[in-house]
Every structure is written in C-alpha cells, then in structure tokens.
Tab-separated table of C-alpha atoms in Angstrom:
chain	number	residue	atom	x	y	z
A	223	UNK	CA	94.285	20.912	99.298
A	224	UNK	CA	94.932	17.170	99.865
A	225	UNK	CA	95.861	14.506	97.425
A	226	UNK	CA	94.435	10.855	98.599
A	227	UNK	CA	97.266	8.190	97.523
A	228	UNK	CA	96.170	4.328	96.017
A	229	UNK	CA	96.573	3.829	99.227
A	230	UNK	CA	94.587	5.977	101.351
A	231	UNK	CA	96.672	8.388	103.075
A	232	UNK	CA	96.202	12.103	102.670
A	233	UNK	CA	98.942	14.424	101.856
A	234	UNK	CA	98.933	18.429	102.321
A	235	UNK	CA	99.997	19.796	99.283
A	236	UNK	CA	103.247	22.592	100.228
A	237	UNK	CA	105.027	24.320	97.774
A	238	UNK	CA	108.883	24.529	97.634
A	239	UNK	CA	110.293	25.859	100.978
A	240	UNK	CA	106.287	25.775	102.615
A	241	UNK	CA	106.368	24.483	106.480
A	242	UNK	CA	105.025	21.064	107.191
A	243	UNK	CA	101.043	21.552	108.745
A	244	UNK	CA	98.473	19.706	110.083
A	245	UNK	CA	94.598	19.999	109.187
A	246	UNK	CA	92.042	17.412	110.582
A	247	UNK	CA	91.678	14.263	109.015
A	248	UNK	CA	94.695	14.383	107.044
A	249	UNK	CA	98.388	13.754	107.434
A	250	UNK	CA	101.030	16.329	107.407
A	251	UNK	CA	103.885	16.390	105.414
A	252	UNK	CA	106.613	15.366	106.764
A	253	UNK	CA	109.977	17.504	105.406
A	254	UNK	CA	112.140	15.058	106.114
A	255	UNK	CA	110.805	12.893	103.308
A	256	UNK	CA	109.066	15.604	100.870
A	257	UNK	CA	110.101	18.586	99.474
A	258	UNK	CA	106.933	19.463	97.691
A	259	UNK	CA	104.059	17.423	96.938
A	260	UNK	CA	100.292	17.884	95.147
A	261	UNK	CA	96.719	17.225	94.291
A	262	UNK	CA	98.783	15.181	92.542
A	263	UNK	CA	102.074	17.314	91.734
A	264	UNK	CA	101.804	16.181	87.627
A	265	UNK	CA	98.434	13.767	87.264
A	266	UNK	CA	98.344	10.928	84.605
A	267	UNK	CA	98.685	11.174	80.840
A	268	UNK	CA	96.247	8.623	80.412
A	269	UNK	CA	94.909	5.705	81.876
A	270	UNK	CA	97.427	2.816	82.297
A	271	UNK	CA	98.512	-0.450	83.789
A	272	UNK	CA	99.848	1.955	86.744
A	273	UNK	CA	96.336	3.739	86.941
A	274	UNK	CA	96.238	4.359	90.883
A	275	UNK	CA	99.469	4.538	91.958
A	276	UNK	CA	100.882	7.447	93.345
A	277	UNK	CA	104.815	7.869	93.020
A	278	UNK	CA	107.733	9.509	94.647
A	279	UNK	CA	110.275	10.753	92.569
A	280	UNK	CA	113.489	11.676	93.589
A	281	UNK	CA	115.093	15.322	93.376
A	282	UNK	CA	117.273	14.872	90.932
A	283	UNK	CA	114.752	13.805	88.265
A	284	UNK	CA	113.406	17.164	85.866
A	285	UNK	CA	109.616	17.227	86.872
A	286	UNK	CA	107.643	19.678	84.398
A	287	UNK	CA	107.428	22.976	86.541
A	288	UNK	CA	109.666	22.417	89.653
A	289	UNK	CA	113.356	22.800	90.251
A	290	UNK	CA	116.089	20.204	91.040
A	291	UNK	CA	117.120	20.352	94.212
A	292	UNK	CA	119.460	17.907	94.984
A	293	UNK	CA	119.059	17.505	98.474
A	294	UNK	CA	120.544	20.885	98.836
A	295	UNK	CA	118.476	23.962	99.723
A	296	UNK	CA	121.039	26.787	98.286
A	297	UNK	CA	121.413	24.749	95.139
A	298	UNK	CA	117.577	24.602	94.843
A	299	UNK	CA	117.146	28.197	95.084
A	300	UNK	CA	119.520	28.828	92.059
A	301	UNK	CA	118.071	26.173	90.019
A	302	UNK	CA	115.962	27.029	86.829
A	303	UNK	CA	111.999	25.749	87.003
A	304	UNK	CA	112.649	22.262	84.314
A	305	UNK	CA	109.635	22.901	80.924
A	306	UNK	CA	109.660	18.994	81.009
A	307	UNK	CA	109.795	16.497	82.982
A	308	UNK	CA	112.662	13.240	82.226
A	309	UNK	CA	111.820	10.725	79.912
A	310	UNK	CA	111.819	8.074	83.070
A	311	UNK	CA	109.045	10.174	84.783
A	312	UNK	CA	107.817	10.685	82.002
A	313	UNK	CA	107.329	6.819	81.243
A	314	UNK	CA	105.626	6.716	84.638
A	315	UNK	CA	102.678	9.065	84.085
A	316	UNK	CA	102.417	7.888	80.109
A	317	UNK	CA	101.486	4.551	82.095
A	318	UNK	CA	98.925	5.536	83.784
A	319	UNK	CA	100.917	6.823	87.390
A	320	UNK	CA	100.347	9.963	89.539
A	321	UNK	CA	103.170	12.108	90.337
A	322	UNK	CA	101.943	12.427	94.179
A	323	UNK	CA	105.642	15.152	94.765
A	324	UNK	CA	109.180	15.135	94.839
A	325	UNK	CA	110.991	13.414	97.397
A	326	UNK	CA	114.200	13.889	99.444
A	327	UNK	CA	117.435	12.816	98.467
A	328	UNK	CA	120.939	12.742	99.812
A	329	UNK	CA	122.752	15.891	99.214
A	330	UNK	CA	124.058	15.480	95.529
A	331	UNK	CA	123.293	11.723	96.232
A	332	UNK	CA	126.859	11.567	97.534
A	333	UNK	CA	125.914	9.059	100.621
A	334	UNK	CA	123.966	5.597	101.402
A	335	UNK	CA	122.666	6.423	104.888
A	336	UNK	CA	119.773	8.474	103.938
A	337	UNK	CA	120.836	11.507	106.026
A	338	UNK	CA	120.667	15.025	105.047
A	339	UNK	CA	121.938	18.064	107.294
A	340	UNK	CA	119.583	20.691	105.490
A	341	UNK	CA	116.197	18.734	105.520
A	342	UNK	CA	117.031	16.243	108.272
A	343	UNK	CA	117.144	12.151	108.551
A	344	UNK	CA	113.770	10.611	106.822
A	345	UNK	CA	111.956	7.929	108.603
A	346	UNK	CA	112.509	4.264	108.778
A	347	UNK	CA	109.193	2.869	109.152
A	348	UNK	CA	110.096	-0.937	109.050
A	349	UNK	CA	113.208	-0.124	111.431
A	350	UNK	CA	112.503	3.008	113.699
A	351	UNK	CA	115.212	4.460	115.235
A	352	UNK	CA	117.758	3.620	112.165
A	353	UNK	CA	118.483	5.275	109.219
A	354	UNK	CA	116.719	4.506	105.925
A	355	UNK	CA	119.209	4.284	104.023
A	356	UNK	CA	120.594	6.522	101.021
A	357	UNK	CA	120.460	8.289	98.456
A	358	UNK	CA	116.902	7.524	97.415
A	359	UNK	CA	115.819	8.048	100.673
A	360	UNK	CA	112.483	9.896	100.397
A	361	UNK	CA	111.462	7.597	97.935
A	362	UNK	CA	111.877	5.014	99.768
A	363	UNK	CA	109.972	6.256	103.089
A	364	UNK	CA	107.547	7.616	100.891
A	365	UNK	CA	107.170	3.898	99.744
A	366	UNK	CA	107.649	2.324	102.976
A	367	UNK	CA	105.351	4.254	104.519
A	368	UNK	CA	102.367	3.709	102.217
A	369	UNK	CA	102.736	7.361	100.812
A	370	UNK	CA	103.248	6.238	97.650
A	371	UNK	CA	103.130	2.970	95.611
A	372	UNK	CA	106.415	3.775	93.414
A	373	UNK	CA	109.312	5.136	94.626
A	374	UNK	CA	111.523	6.322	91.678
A	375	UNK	CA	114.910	6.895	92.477
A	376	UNK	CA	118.604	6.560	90.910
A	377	UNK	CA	121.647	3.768	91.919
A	378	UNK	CA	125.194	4.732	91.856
A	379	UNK	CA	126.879	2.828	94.281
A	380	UNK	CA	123.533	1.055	95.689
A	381	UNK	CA	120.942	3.952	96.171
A	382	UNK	CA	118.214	2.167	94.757
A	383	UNK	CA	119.196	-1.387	96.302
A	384	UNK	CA	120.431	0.114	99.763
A	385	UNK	CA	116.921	1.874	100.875
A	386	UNK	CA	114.963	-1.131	99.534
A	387	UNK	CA	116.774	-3.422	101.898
A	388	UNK	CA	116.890	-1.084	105.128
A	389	UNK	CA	113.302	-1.105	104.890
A	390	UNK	CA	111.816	-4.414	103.697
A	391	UNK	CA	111.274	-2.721	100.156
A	392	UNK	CA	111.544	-4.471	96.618
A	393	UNK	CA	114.080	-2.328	94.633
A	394	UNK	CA	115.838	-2.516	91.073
A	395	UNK	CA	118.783	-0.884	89.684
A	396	UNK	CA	118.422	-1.513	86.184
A	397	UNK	CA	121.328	-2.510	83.326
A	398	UNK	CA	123.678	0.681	82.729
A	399	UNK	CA	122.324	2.674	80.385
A	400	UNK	CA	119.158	0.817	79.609
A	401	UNK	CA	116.524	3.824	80.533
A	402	UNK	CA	117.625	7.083	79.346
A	403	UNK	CA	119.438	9.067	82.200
A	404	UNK	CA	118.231	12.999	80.312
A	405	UNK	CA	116.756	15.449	82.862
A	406	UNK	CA	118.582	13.510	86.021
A	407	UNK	CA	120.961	15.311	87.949
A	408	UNK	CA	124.176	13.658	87.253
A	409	UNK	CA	126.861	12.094	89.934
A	410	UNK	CA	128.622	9.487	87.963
A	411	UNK	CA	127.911	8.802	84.219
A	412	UNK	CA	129.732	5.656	84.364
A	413	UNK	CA	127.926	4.271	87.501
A	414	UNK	CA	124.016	5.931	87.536
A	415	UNK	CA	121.084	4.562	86.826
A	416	UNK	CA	117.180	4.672	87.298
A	417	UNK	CA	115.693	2.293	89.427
A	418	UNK	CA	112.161	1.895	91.513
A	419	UNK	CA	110.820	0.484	94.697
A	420	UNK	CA	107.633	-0.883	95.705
A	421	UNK	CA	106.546	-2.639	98.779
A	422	UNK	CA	105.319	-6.336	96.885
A	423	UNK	CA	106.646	-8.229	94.490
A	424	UNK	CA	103.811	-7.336	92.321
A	425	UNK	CA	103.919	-4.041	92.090
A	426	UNK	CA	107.495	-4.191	91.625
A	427	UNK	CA	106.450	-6.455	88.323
A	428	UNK	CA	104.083	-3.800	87.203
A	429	UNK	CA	106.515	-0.904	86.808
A	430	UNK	CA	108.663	-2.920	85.043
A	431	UNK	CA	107.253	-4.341	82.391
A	432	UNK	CA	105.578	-0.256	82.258
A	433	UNK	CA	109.106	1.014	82.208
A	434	UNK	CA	110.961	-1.094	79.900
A	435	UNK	CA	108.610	-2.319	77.173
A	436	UNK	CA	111.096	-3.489	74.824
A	437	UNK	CA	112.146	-6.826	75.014
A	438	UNK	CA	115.412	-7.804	77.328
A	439	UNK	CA	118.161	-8.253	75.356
A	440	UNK	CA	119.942	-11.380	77.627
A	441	UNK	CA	118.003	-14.495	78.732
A	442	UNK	CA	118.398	-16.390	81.935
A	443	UNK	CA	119.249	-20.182	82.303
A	444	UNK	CA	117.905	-20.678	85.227
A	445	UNK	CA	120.686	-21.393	86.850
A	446	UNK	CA	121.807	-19.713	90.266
A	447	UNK	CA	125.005	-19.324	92.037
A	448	UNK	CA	124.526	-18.469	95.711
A	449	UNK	CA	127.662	-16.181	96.358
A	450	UNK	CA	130.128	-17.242	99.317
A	451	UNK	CA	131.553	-14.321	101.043
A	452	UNK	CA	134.449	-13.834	103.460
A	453	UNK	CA	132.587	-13.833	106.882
A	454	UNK	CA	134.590	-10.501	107.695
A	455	UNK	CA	132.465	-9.382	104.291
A	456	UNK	CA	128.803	-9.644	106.206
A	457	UNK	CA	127.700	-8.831	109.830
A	458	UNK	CA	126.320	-12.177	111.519
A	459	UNK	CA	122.984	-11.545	111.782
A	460	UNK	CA	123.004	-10.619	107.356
A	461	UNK	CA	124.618	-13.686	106.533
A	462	UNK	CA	122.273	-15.779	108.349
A	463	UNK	CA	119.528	-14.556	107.399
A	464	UNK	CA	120.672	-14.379	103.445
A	465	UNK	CA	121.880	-18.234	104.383
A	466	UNK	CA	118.746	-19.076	105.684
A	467	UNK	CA	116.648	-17.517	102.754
A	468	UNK	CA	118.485	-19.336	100.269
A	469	UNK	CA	118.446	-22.494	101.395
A	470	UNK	CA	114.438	-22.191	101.892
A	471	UNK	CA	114.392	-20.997	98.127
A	472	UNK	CA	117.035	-23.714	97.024
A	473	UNK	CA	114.746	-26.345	98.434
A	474	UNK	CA	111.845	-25.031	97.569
A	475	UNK	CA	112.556	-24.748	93.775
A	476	UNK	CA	114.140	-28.494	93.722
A	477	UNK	CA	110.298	-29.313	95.241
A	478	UNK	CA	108.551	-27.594	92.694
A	479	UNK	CA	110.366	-30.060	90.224
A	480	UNK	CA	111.353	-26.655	87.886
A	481	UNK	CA	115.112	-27.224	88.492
A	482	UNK	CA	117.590	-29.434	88.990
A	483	UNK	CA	120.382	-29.812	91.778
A	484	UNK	CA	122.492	-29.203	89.511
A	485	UNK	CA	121.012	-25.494	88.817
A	486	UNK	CA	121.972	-24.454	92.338
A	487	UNK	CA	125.628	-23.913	93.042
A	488	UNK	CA	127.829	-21.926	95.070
A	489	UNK	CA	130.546	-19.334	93.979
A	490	UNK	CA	133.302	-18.310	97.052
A	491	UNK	CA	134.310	-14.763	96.364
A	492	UNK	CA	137.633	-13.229	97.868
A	493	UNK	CA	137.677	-10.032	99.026
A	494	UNK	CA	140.194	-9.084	97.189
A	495	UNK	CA	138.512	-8.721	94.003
A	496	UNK	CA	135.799	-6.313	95.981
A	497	UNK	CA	138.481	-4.081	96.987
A	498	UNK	CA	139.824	-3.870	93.659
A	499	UNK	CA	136.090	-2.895	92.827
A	500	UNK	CA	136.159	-0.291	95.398
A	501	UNK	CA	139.127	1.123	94.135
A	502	UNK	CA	138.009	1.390	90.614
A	503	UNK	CA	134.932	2.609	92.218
A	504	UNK	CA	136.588	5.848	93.977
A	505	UNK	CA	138.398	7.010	90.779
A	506	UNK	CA	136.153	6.995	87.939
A	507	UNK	CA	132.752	8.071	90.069
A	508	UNK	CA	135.031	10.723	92.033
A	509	UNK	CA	136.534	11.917	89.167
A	510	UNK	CA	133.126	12.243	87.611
A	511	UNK	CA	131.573	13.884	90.363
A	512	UNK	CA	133.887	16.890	90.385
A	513	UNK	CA	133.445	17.220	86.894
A	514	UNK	CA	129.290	17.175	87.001
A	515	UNK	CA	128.895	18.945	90.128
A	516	UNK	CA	132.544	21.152	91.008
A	517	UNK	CA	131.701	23.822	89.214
A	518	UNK	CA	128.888	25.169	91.723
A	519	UNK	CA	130.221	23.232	94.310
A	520	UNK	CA	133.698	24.801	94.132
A	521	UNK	CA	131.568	27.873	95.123
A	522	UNK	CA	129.167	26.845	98.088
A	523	UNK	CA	131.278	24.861	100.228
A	524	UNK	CA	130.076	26.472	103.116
A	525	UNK	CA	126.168	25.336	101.558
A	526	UNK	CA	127.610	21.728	101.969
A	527	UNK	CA	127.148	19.109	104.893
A	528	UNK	CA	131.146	18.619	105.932
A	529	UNK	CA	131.186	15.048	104.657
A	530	UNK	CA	129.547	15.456	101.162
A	531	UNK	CA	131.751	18.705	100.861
A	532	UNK	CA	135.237	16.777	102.347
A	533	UNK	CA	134.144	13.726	99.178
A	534	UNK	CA	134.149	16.599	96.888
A	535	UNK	CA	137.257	18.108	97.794
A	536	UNK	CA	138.480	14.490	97.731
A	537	UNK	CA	137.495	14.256	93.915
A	538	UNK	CA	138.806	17.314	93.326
A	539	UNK	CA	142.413	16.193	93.301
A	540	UNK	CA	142.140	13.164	91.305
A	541	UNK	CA	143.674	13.930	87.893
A	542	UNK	CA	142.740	13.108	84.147
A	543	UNK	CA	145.609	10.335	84.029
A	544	UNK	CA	144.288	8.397	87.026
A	545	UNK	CA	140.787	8.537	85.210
A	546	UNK	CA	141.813	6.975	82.557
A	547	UNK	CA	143.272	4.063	84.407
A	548	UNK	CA	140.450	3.586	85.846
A	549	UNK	CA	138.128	3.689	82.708
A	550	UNK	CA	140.706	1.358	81.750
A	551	UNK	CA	140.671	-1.085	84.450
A	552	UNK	CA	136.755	-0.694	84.978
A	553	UNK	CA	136.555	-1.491	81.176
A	554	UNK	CA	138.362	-4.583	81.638
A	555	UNK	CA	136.474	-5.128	84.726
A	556	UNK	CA	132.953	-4.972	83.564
A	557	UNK	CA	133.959	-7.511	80.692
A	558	UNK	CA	135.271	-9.750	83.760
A	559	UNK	CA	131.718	-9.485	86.009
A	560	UNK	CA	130.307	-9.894	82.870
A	561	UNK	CA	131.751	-13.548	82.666
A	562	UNK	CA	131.573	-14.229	86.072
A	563	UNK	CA	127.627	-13.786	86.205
A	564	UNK	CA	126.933	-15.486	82.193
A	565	UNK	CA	123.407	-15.870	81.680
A	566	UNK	CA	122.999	-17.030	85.363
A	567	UNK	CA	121.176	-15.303	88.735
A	568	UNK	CA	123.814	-14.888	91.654
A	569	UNK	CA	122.694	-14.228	94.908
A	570	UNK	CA	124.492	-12.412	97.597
A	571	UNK	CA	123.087	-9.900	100.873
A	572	UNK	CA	122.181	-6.486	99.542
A	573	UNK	CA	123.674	-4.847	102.651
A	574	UNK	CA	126.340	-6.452	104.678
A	575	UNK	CA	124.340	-5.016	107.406
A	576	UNK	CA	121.144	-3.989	108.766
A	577	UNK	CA	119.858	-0.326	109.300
A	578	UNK	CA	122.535	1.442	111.363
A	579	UNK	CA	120.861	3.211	114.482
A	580	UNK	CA	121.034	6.855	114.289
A	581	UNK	CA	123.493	6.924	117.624
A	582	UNK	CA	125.816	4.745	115.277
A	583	UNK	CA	125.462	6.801	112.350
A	584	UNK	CA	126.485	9.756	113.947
A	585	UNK	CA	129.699	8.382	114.865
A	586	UNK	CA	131.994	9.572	112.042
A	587	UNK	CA	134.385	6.134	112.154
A	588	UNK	CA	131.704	4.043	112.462
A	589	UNK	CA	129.250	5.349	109.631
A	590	UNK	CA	132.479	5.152	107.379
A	591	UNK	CA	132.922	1.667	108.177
A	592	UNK	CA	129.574	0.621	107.221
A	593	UNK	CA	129.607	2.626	104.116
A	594	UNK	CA	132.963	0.889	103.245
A	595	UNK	CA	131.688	-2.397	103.936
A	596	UNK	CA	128.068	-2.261	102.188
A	597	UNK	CA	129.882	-0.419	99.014
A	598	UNK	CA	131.886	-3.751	98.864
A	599	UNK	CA	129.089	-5.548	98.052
A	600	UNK	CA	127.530	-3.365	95.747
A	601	UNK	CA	130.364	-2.327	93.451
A	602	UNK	CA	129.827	-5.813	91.916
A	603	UNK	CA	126.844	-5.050	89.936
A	604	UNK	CA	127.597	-1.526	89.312
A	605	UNK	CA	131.043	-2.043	88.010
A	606	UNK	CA	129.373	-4.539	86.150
A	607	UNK	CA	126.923	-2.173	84.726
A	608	UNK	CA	124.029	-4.915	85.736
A	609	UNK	CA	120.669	-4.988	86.912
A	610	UNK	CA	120.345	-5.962	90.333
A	611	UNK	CA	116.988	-6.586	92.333
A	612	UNK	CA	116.719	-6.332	96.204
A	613	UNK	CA	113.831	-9.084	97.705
A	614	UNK	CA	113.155	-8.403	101.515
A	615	UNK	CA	114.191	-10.919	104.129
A	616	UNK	CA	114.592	-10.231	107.408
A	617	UNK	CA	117.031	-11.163	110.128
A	618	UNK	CA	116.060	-13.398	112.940
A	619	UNK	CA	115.248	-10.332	115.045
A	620	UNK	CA	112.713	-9.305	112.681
A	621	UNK	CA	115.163	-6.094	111.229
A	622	UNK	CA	114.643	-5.767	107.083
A	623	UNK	CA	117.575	-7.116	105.249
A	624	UNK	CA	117.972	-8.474	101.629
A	625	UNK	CA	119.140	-10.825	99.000
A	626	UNK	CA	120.130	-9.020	95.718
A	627	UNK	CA	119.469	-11.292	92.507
A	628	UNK	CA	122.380	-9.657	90.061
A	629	UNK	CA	121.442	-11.150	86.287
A	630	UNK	CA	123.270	-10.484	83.205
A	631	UNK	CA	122.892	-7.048	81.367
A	632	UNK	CA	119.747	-6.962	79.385
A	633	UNK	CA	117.987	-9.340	81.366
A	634	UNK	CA	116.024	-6.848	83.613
A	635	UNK	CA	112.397	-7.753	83.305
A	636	UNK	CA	113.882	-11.783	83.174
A	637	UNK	CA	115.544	-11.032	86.490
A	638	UNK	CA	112.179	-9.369	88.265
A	639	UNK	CA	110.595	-12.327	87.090
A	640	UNK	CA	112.525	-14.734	88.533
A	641	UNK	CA	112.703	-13.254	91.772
A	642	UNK	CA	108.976	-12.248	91.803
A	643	UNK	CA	108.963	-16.711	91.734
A	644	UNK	CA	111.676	-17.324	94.245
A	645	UNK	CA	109.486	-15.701	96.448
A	646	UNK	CA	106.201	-17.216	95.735
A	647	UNK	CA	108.130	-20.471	96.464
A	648	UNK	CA	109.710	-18.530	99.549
A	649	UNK	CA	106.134	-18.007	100.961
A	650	UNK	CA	104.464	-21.322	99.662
C-alpha cells in the first residue's frame, strides 16, 4: 500500500526490518532515512490546524504499536512494542497531523553528523554529497526531501538545530523542559529536548503555536544582540554568510521603522567561556548517558558503531563526584546565559560550518574537529536550557547554513515569531 504525503510523494509502506522496493508510480523507501512507514503509520485524531501534514518522527519517540529503536538494529529487536504513543506525538496527531513513519536517528543520538553504521548515511538533498547532519537525521531528510511536512525530532547538543541548518531547514529546540520528554528515549535529562523542522517559516509557525498552546512565560524586547565570535570559532564561508544575513535584517528592520538603532547591538564572545561550556557539557550529558543507556550497552558493545561505543566507554568512567561539579557549575551556568541573553534575541551561526562531505566525515580527526567546533556553538543555548530557532541562509556558494535566534526561556512561540518577521524583511 502507499501513503500520498501533503505533498505529493508516495511512500511504500514496510514494516520493521522489510527491504526497501520499488512499484510503478511510486517512490521507494529509502532505509537510510525510514525505518518503517504507513498508509499513514498512526492517522489523525481529528481534524486540526495541522490537517495535511504528514510527519516524521524520530526513533526514540514511543509511537502506539512500534518499538524504539534507537538507531540501533539489536536494540530494536529487544525492545517491547510501546501501548501509547508520547505525549509530543501525541500533540501532533490531536492537531490534526499524520504520522506518515518513524524515521532514522543516530545510534542512541550520540552524534551530529547524521551517520549511522547499521542503516547507513541519510541523504542531503539541499547539499548532496555531505552529510545531513545528526541526530535527527531522518527527520530531517524526510523534511528536506518533501517526504514529510514535520520533522519531529529531539536536541541535546544541537540535533534539532544541526540538521535544520545542513539542509536549509527551519528547526527549534524548545526551552528545557517545556514539552514533556515521557515515552522519548533518554540521552541526557539535563540537556534533551523536543524540537521540529519544517521547510518555511510558516509551517514552522503552525506546529508551534499546535505544540505549545499555553502562553510563553518570557516576553521579548525586541532588542537583538548580533553575537561576535573569535574568527578561529566559524569557518569563512559561515561567518560571512551569518555577517551578511544580519546586516540585510539589521537594515531592513531600521527601514521598516519597527526598531530603533539602538535595538541592534553587538556582543564579542571569547572562546573561553564556550570551552568552559563544552566542558560542563562532557560531564553532566556523559555521565547521564551511561546511566540511561549503560545498562544494555555495557552488554552489546560489539552491536555498537566504534565511535558511539568508544563515547560510552568514555562516560563510563566519569564518577558521581565529578557529576556533581558539574550540576554545580552548569547550575551556576545556566543562571549566567540566562543574564547574558535577558529578554533579548541573540544571533550567532547555527553551525560553524557547512555540511561536511562524506570523504571528510570519514576521516576520524577531521569529523572530531568539526563536531568539537559546531558543539561550541551550541552548548550556549543548551547549557542555557533555551529555545533556539535555526532560519536558513546560505553561503555565497549556495551551501545551506544558518543563523540561530537563542531567546530567553519561556519565550518559544515569541522567538518563532520574531524570526518568522526577520525573514519576511530578509526577503522583502
């Protein structure tokens, strides 16, 4: 059977483990970005503002009547079959949105890259012949490639944020513990958090007033800080395009007569303070990691890709003392981001690169380099515990890149909002 997305394509429905096939007039599955999918998987409570729109949902969400995977085949096979699905999926078909399958994810979302040495590397349609960035990396292909219209995923260390600006996609990682994280595999209880992509800024506005109907709890000023990095920070070709793209919105709002010069301002960063992110960063989530997921994985290291399984045997060895430092210092931390941001919008790249190629990602020292360097940029919001929103720009060789728009906590739908107007302005 085939399922016809909002969008047109058609999908061959496979059930878990089924081979990828092609029938005439319809597209196959592709593996690499589905692990099962239906006529829809889980259809529509009722009809909704998301009526029509097919989504993508990561494997580490509980979907009524399939298994979490986790990007791991052995794990899948041992899994129980979830009675109901999360409350964030769940939110999704309530408002009117087709479950079109489950997606591919990182193994144990324990990367950014988007690779996986079980299912294999998904596509990049807006970059081929790079990676697509991880962990929410079927998702986002799904997304990209006009599979589906939502692509729900999580955001640790920049899952959600990451994919979105590999491939030209709107994403949001929402505040810390603002939707409920029940039925979602866990890899950091201090860092996770649901997110979405979407390919248009409208769409992107849709979800989220669908997914958080209470009222934000922070307002913005309208005020933005344009973040000023060390150059060593952000490849070349990132920070002009990020330069580029705010100037174009800085001039553009000052036109529009809806802010004053005074609203725009710039805030130079050291990269000190991002290392010390970092650092927090590698304590708390590793130590949390071990303790969510060490108990099978202790067991099926040989199930493992090397690198995800070397991370957890890295985690493994960090103690309950140095957790509590780092609880500590994040603590004190957050509070810190927390001023630094106030009820203003900074804006700083997403990625401090583009897509890697595949030939680059499979060079161990390289890949790790990039990871480094990207995670740098993203600890901010998540050891802030805010809601950050990638809007696509692209360099000046036409590869997808992004500004992030980091708000105060609360101020999720706000933050959307505003960026859904920056680029309005952007395109005017």
């Amino acid at each position: 059977m085939a399922y016809r997305t909002s969008h047109g394509v058609l999908l061959q429905h496979a059930g878990d483990g089924a081979a990828a096939h092609t029938t005439t007039g319809a597209r196959a599955i592709d593996p690499t970005i589905w692990r099962v999918v239906g006529t829809p998987l889980i259809a529509a409570t009722h009809l909704g503002p998301l009526s029509g729109m097919g989504v993508a949902v990561k494997d580490l969400y509980a979907v009524a009547g399939q298994r979490v995977g986790a990007g791991n085949p052995t794990y899948l096979a041992e899994a129980p079959v979830q009675e109901h699905s999360a409350p964030a999926v769940q939110r999704l078909l309530d408002a009117g949105a087709d479950v079109i399958g489950i997606a591919q994810t990182d193994e144990f979302a324990y990367s950014l890259a988007g690779v996986n040495a079980h299912y294999g590397t998904p596509p990049n349609p807006r970059a081929p012949g790079r990676v697509p960035g991880g962990s929410s990396s079927g998702p986002a292909s799904a997304v990209a490639s006009t599979q589906a219209a939502i692509g729900l995923g999580t955001d640790t260390a920049g899952s959600i944020r990451i994919p979105s600006a590999y491939q030209g996609l709107w994403g949001l990682r929402t505040t810390h513990g603002r939707i409920s994280r029940e039925g979602v595999h866990p890899l950091s209880w201090s860092f996770d958090t649901v997110g979405w992509m979407t390919r248009d800024a409208q769409t992107m506005d849709a979800v989220t007033q669908a997914m958080l109907p209470d009222r934000d709890t922070a307002a913005l000023s309208g005020e933005v800080a344009v973040c000023v990095l060390p150059s060593q920070m952000v490849n070349a070709d990132v920070a002009e395009a990020f330069g580029r793209s705010c100037d174009m919105m800085r001039n553009a709002t000052l036109a529009s007569g809806r802010a004053r010069p005074d609203m725009w301002d710039e805030l130079t960063l050291d990269a000190d303070m991002f290392d010390g992110f970092l650092d927090i960063f590698s304590v708390v989530r590793g130590y949390e990691a071990w303790q969510a997921n060490g108990g099978w994985v202790s067991g099926h290291f040989d199930a493992i890709a090397p690198d995800i399984a070397q991370r957890f045997r890295n985690d493994a060895l960090i103690g309950e003392t140095a957790y509590r430092q780092g609880l500590e210092r994040l603590e004190r931390s957050r509070a810190m981001v927390g001023s630094l941001v106030g009820d203003r919008v900074l804006l700083m790249p997403t990625a401090a690169t583009v897509a890697p190629t595949l030939t680059e990602q499979d060079d161990p020292d390289t890949a790790a380099g990039t990871r480094k360097q990207t995670m740098r940029l993203t600890s901010l919001a998540g050891i802030g515990g805010l809601p950050a929103l990638n809007m696509p720009i692209a360099t000046a060789q036409g590869l997808p890149c992004g500004v992030c728009l980091i708000g105060p906590a609360g101020s999720d739908k706000a933050l959307v909002t505003f960026g859904k107007e920056l680029r309005r302005r952007l395109s005017a």
